[in-house]
């Protein structure tokens, strides 16, 4: 029996080997075993972990919770966000910018005082006539613009209002009333008037008008936007005033408190035309090139302390030393 089984196994092996020698089956075996990849393995070794996961868990939003938050009030929503440790968002708020002053003088041109007295044969008279004609045209155009916003504006009537603003502003400056001064002057003129008198005392008095005041210039301009319009009117004032400024120690800094002096000024007044509640305020001064120079400030200095006795003793000692050295 043992031999019989061995012979049977040999016959089956021979049959299997003969079957493998079949060319058709040999081709199938070659096709099955061709390629570099192993059986049941992906050819790309990357992303094994992702391929191993059969599905991915997608974090879907909780629509019920979102619906509840939409129905919550702002106070309850802030409490809910604080419980979750989330900072509540701040709503975007646009703050408007209020511009109550232009911050500059539109045109510093002032007509010459002796313009009508100069002959036409003088050199440069033609250019002056051209400038004066442009000046008149700009004044008329600015006057029409001002009257389109303020129908009651009249340059002749405005003189009284301008003089009142001028007197009240200087009185408030003398009394150091900052609230009243803010109402009478613009933000452009306030620092120049207030800071100049820091740690100083002002004594000012209006005596009289030498010549009647008159409007010499009117200008309008827009700031940042075309509908944000400001108007500036320049008034010529020739007056007599008393002015004296003292420093913090009571010493005279400038001027004279008793002697009146003639003062020629070109005061600029400004109004915010786009503002329904805008009013005329003192804005600045124009100083022409042909006007006389300002008064110089009185110089102040510390008086040196001199001790005559000490200097005499030093001189005597030096003389004695010289005598001894010579001997």
XYZ file of C-alpha atoms in Angstrom:
327
model
C 0.000 0.000 0.000
C 2.815 2.383 0.773
C 4.296 1.895 -2.614
C 0.946 2.277 -4.209
C 0.407 5.666 -2.522
C 3.845 6.887 -3.520
C 3.256 5.947 -7.148
C -0.138 7.696 -7.081
C 1.410 10.906 -5.702
C 4.123 10.852 -8.347
C 1.510 10.443 -11.092
C -0.490 13.460 -9.784
C 2.674 15.574 -9.633
C 3.549 14.627 -13.202
C 0.022 15.548 -14.338
C 0.249 18.905 -12.578
C 3.595 19.654 -14.153
C 2.270 18.708 -17.590
C -0.734 20.951 -17.050
C 1.552 23.858 -16.159
C 3.464 23.342 -19.371
C 0.343 24.265 -21.383
C 1.216 27.569 -23.192
C -2.225 29.099 -22.660
C -2.153 28.503 -18.947
C 1.477 29.642 -18.789
C 0.419 33.035 -20.343
C -2.355 33.436 -17.785
C 0.072 32.754 -14.971
C 2.500 35.357 -16.361
C -0.245 37.970 -16.644
C -1.421 37.305 -13.086
C 2.086 37.599 -11.674
C 3.194 40.609 -13.807
C 3.810 44.100 -12.222
C 5.763 45.370 -9.255
C 2.821 45.737 -6.823
C 1.933 42.924 -4.480
C -1.463 41.325 -4.400
C -4.185 43.340 -2.597
C -1.798 46.299 -2.127
C -2.123 49.798 -3.581
C 0.691 50.824 -5.866
C 1.099 54.192 -4.099
C 2.296 53.804 -0.494
C 1.082 57.340 0.410
C -2.228 58.093 2.125
C -2.442 54.620 3.682
C -4.203 56.008 6.739
C -6.845 57.821 4.732
C -7.424 54.778 2.525
C -7.746 52.629 5.589
C -10.633 54.758 6.899
C -13.791 53.516 5.237
C -15.662 56.799 5.914
C -14.960 60.275 7.315
C -16.993 61.923 10.052
C -18.280 65.270 8.761
C -19.030 67.894 11.441
C -22.513 68.993 10.450
C -23.887 72.199 12.013
C -26.560 71.951 14.650
C -29.403 73.687 12.875
C -31.687 73.522 15.896
C -29.136 75.420 18.000
C -28.613 77.980 15.255
C -32.356 78.522 15.029
C -32.540 79.041 18.808
C -29.710 81.597 18.700
C -31.438 83.554 15.953
C -34.534 83.825 18.126
C -32.530 84.902 21.217
C -32.241 88.496 22.347
C -28.871 90.257 22.306
C -28.495 89.931 26.069
C -29.263 86.168 26.094
C -26.941 85.632 23.144
C -24.047 87.324 24.955
C -24.690 85.113 28.006
C -24.715 81.998 25.827
C -21.455 82.961 24.128
C -19.798 83.641 27.490
C -20.797 80.151 28.664
C -19.072 78.675 25.618
C -15.988 80.844 26.194
C -16.472 82.835 22.980
C -15.973 86.590 22.930
C -19.136 88.261 21.576
C -18.508 90.233 18.390
C -18.687 94.005 18.442
C -20.959 95.631 15.900
C -19.296 97.982 13.408
C -20.161 101.589 14.135
C -19.162 104.437 11.864
C -18.595 107.613 13.813
C -19.252 110.813 11.892
C -16.507 113.440 11.623
C -17.624 116.967 12.425
C -15.585 119.711 10.752
C -16.539 123.082 12.172
C -13.548 125.046 10.843
C -11.571 125.060 7.611
C -8.191 125.297 9.337
C -6.711 127.801 6.879
C -7.228 131.172 5.193
C -8.438 130.672 1.623
C -6.899 133.789 0.076
C -4.452 136.181 1.757
C -4.621 138.750 -1.050
C -5.331 142.272 0.207
C -5.669 145.285 -2.132
C -3.021 147.970 -1.807
C -3.983 151.065 0.164
C -2.543 153.484 -2.439
C -3.662 151.543 -5.495
C -5.931 154.291 -6.881
C -3.269 156.972 -6.440
C -0.641 155.248 -8.581
C -0.287 156.451 -12.179
C -0.878 154.127 -15.104
C 2.663 154.818 -16.329
C 4.216 153.195 -13.277
C 5.873 149.847 -13.899
C 3.669 146.940 -12.839
C 0.438 148.947 -12.854
C -1.055 146.704 -15.571
C -0.572 143.522 -13.552
C -2.109 145.250 -10.532
C -5.189 146.170 -12.566
C -5.540 142.561 -13.718
C -5.258 141.301 -10.124
C -7.796 143.846 -8.882
C -10.283 142.896 -11.616
C -9.911 139.214 -10.699
C -10.357 140.179 -7.066
C -13.641 142.004 -7.790
C -14.960 139.071 -9.838
C -14.133 136.570 -7.071
C -15.803 138.791 -4.496
C -19.019 138.975 -6.524
C -19.063 135.226 -7.095
C -18.431 134.495 -3.400
C -21.145 136.987 -2.386
C -23.696 135.182 -4.562
C -22.650 131.858 -3.041
C -23.041 133.182 0.501
C -26.468 134.688 -0.237
C -27.629 131.355 -1.695
C -27.183 129.851 1.794
C -27.818 132.971 3.905
C -30.362 135.230 2.211
C -30.009 137.945 4.891
C -26.276 138.479 4.322
C -25.298 142.038 3.423
C -21.650 143.241 3.538
C -22.685 146.677 4.803
C -24.825 145.318 7.650
C -22.232 142.668 8.463
C -19.770 145.366 9.613
C -21.657 145.959 12.885
C -21.775 142.241 13.648
C -18.070 141.876 12.854
C -17.116 144.742 15.185
C -19.222 143.248 18.007
C -17.567 139.834 17.577
C -14.143 141.504 17.600
C -14.813 143.394 20.845
C -16.422 140.429 22.633
C -13.586 138.081 21.640
C -10.884 140.390 22.994
C -12.867 140.985 26.183
C -13.195 137.215 26.707
C -9.470 136.842 26.055
C -8.687 139.533 28.618
C -10.923 137.843 31.203
C -9.492 134.390 30.290
C -12.999 133.050 29.608
C -12.259 130.016 27.420
C -15.902 128.923 27.003
C -16.981 132.316 25.717
C -13.903 132.559 23.500
C -14.725 129.202 21.879
C -18.100 130.607 20.843
C -16.565 133.708 19.235
C -13.449 132.340 17.490
C -12.794 129.260 15.378
C -10.623 126.276 16.275
C -7.956 127.713 13.971
C -7.674 131.037 15.829
C -8.170 129.788 19.391
C -4.666 128.285 19.934
C -2.961 131.359 18.500
C -4.896 133.714 20.780
C -4.916 131.585 23.935
C -1.431 130.065 23.928
C 0.258 133.371 23.143
C -0.922 134.710 26.504
C 0.043 131.672 28.546
C 1.406 132.828 31.934
C 0.775 136.448 30.895
C -1.758 139.160 31.733
C -3.545 141.211 29.063
C -4.817 144.757 29.480
C -6.778 145.820 26.395
C -9.192 148.664 25.726
C -10.962 149.787 22.555
C -10.908 153.591 22.234
C -12.516 154.538 18.897
C -12.647 153.854 15.164
C -10.376 156.062 13.085
C -12.036 155.020 9.794
C -15.287 153.154 9.219
C -14.699 149.454 8.738
C -15.450 147.869 5.366
C -15.450 144.438 3.723
C -12.497 144.053 1.345
C -12.670 140.374 0.465
C -15.136 137.439 0.329
C -14.213 133.840 -0.420
C -15.950 130.440 -0.346
C -14.483 126.959 -0.539
C -15.423 123.335 0.141
C -13.604 121.066 2.596
C -13.376 117.285 1.973
C -16.736 117.260 0.166
C -18.316 119.543 -2.393
C -21.412 120.193 -0.274
C -19.364 121.064 2.857
C -18.873 124.790 2.165
C -17.202 127.457 4.293
C -17.278 131.212 3.742
C -14.626 133.738 4.779
C -15.042 137.515 4.848
C -12.110 139.891 5.409
C -12.904 143.191 7.149
C -10.550 146.170 7.206
C -10.501 147.889 10.620
C -8.585 151.071 11.434
C -9.028 151.767 15.158
C -7.380 153.214 18.247
C -6.601 150.778 21.034
C -4.702 150.488 24.290
C -2.734 147.307 24.770
C -0.332 146.149 27.449
C 0.924 142.648 28.210
C 2.575 141.728 31.514
C 4.502 138.562 32.271
C 3.863 136.252 35.214
C 6.004 138.433 37.500
C 4.077 141.635 36.715
C 6.732 143.160 34.477
C 5.747 144.950 31.274
C 6.214 142.571 28.361
C 4.844 144.634 25.458
C 2.779 147.761 24.779
C 1.575 150.604 26.972
C -1.549 150.641 29.093
C -2.133 154.417 28.984
C -1.108 155.553 25.485
C -3.604 154.723 22.678
C -2.200 153.695 19.323
C -3.555 153.460 15.784
C -4.086 149.847 14.697
C -4.767 148.782 11.093
C -5.970 145.178 10.878
C -7.489 142.870 8.281
C -9.688 140.505 10.284
C -10.962 137.279 8.692
C -14.368 135.949 9.761
C -15.576 132.469 8.887
C -18.963 130.750 8.751
C -19.917 127.132 8.057
C -22.558 127.641 5.369
C -23.569 123.968 5.172
C -24.476 124.007 8.866
C -27.975 125.384 9.487
C -26.875 126.642 12.898
C -23.536 128.040 11.719
C -22.552 131.548 12.747
C -19.823 134.034 11.967
C -16.695 133.678 14.092
C -13.283 135.319 14.159
C -10.881 133.136 12.166
C -7.586 134.991 11.826
C -5.711 138.029 10.551
C -4.029 138.853 7.259
C -0.834 140.868 7.526
C 0.018 142.529 4.189
C 3.631 142.829 3.109
C 3.400 146.624 2.868
C 2.228 147.000 6.484
C 4.723 148.300 9.045
C 6.589 145.786 11.172
C 5.327 144.654 14.553
C 6.545 146.211 17.776
C 9.498 144.434 19.262
C 9.083 142.701 22.582
C 10.857 144.393 25.472
C 13.898 142.262 26.379
C 14.014 140.910 29.922
C 17.065 139.449 31.644
C 18.266 138.462 35.082
C 20.175 141.212 36.846
C 23.622 139.913 37.822
C 24.517 140.090 41.482
C 27.788 142.039 41.944
C 29.618 142.182 45.282
C 32.050 145.175 45.195
C 33.705 144.362 48.545
C 34.708 140.875 47.426
C 36.204 142.171 44.176
C 38.229 144.830 46.024
C 39.694 142.244 48.405
C 40.660 140.004 45.471
C 42.378 142.936 43.711
C 44.330 143.815 46.897
C 45.483 140.207 47.312
C 46.651 140.081 43.691
C 48.599 143.325 44.123
C 50.281 141.998 47.292
C 51.260 138.771 45.516
C 52.771 140.738 42.636
C 54.800 142.902 45.020
C 56.123 139.855 46.870
C 57.043 138.088 43.652
C 58.950 141.133 42.379
C 60.933 141.465 45.617
